[in-house]
GROMACS .gro file of C-alpha atoms in nm:
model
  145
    1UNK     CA    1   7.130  -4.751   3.053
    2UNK     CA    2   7.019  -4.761   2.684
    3UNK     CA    3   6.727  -5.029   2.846
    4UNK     CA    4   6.612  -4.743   3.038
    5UNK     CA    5   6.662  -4.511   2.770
    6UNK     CA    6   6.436  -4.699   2.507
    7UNK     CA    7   6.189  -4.739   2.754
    8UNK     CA    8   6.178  -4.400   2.826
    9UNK     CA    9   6.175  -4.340   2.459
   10UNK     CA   10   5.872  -4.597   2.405
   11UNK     CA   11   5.677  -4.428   2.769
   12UNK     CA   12   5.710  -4.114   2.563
   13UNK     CA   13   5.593  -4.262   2.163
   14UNK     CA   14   5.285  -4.392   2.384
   15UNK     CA   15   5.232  -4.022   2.547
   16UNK     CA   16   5.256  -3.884   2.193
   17UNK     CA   17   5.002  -4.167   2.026
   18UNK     CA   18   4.742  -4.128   2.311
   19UNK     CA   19   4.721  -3.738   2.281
   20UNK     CA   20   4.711  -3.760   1.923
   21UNK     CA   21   4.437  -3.959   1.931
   22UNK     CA   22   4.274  -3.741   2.210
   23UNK     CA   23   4.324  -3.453   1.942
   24UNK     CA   24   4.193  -3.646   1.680
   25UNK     CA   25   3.939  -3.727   1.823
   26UNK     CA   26   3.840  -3.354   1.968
   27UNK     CA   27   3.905  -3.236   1.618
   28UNK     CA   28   3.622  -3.478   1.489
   29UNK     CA   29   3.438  -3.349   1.759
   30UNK     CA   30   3.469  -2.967   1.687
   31UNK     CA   31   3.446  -3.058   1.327
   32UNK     CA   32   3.103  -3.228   1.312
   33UNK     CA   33   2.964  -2.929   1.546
   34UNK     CA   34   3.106  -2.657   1.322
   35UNK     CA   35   2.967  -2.906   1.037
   36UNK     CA   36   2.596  -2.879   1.174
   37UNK     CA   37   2.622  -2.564   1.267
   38UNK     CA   38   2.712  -2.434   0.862
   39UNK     CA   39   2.396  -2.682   0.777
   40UNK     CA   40   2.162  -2.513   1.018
   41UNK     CA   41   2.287  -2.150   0.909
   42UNK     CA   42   2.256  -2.299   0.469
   43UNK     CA   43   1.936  -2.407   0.590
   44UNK     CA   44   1.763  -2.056   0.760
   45UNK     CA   45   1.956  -1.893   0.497
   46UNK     CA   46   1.756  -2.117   0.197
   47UNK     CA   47   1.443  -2.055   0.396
   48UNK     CA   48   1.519  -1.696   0.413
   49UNK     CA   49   1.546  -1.659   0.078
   50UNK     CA   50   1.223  -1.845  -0.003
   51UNK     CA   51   1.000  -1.613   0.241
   52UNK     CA   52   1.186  -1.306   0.045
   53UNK     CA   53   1.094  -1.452  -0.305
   54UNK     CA   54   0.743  -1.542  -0.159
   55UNK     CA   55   0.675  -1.147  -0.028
   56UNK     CA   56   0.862  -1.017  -0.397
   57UNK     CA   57   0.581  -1.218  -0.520
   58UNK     CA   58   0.286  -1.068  -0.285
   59UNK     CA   59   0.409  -0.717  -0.323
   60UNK     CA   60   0.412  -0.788  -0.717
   61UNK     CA   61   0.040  -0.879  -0.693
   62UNK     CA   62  -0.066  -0.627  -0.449
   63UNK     CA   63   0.150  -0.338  -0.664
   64UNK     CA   64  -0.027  -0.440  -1.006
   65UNK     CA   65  -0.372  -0.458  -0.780
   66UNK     CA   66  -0.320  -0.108  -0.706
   67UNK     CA   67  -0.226  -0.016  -1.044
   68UNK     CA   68  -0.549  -0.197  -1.153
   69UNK     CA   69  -0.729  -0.027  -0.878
   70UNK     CA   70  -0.631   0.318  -0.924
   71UNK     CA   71  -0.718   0.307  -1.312
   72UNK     CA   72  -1.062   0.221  -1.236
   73UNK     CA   73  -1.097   0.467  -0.972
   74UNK     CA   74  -1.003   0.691  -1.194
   75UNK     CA   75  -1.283   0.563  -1.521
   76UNK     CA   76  -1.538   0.569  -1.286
   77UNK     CA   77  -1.451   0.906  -1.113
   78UNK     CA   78  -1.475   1.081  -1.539
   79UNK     CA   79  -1.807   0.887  -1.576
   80UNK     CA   80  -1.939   1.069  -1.248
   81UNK     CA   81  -1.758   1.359  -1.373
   82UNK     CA   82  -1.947   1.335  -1.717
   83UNK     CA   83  -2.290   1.186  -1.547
   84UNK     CA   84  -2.261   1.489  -1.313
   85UNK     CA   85  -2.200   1.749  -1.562
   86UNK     CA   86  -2.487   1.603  -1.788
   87UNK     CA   87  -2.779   1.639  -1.526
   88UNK     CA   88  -2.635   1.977  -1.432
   89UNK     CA   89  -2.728   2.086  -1.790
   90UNK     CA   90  -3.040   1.933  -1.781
   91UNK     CA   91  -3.323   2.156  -1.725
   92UNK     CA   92  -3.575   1.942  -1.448
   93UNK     CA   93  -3.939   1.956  -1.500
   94UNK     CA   94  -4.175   1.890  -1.214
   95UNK     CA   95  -4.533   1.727  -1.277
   96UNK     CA   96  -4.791   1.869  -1.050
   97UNK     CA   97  -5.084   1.693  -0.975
   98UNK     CA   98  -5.382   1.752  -1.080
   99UNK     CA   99  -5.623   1.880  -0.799
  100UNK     CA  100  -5.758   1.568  -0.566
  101UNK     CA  101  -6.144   1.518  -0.579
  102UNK     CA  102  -6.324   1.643  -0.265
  103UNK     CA  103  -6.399   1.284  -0.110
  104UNK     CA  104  -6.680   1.075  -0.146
  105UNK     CA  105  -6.844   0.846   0.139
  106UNK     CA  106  -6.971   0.546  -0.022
  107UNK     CA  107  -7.366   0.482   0.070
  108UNK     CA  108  -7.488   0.131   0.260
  109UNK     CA  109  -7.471  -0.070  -0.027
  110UNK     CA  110  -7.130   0.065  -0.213
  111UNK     CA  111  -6.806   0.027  -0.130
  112UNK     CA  112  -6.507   0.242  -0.117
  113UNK     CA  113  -6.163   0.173  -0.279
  114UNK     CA  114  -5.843   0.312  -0.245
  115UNK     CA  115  -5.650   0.348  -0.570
  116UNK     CA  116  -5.283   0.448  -0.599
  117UNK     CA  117  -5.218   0.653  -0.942
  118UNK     CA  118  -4.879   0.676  -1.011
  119UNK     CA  119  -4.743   1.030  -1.194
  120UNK     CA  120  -4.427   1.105  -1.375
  121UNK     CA  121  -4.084   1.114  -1.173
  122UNK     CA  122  -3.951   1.464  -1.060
  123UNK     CA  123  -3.599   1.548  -0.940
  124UNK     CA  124  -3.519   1.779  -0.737
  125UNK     CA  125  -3.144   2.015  -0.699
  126UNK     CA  126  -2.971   2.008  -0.413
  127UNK     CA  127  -2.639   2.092  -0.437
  128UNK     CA  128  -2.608   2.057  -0.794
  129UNK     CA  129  -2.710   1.724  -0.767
  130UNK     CA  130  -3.015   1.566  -0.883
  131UNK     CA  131  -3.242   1.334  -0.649
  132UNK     CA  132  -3.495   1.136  -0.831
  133UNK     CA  133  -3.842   1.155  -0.657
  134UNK     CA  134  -4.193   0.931  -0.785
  135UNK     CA  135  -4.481   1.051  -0.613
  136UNK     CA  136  -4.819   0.863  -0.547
  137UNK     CA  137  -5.141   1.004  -0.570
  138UNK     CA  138  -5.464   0.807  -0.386
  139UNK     CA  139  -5.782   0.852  -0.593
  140UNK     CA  140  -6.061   0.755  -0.401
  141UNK     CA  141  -6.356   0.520  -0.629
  142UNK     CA  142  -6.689   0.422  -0.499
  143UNK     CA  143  -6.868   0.168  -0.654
  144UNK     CA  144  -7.234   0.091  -0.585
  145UNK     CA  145  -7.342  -0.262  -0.623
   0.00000   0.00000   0.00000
């Protein structure tokens, strides 16, 4: 009787070791998953917080480009202001030309050149702003050889 007892007793301490081993071993399983699985989420979390510090950084440079930006903007918007307000109060004076020659047809032996005489600039208002204008006069010359 107590033969069959401690071999009971033994059939069952074998039972016990080989599903504590089986647990074991599923534990070591479970753990190394759970183990990659906190490395992969530390990892896209690191990354994460690298592509945050990296747009911080862009939106920094694009915030004092603006700033930079809008100063200028406004500089050059009081210079046209001022430029503006200047050739308003400017009276414009226009340069007539004088009155052409009647033309002149060169004989056989002369020759006829075109000359381009260049008068004073005129502007002229349009909206309370000034255009610029040169014009050209074309002189006609003969000369007889």
């Amino acid at each position: 009787d107590s033969q069959k007892l401690l071999s009971a007793e033994k059939e069952k301490y074998k039972n016990l070791q080989d599903r504590l081993s089986k647990l074991e071993e599923e534990y070591g399983y479970v753990r190394d998953q759970r183990s990659d699985a906190n490395d992969s989420i530390n990892k896209d979390l690191a990354l994460a917080q690298e592509r945050i510090q990296q747009l911080t950084g862009e939106i920094d440079t694009v915030l004092r480009s603006n700033i930079t930006l809008e100063s200028e903007i406004n500089v050059y918007r009081r210079l046209l202001d001022s430029e503006t307000n200047r050739l308003a109060n400017q009276t414009v004076e226009q340069t007539l030309p004088p009155e052409p020659a009647p033309p002149s047809f060169g004989s056989e032996l002369g020759k006829v050149f075109n000359k381009k005489i260049k008068k004073g600039p005129i502007a002229i208002s349009t909206y309370g702003f000034y255009f610029p204008f040169c014009f050209e006069l074309h002189e006609k010359k003969e000369i007889i050889e």
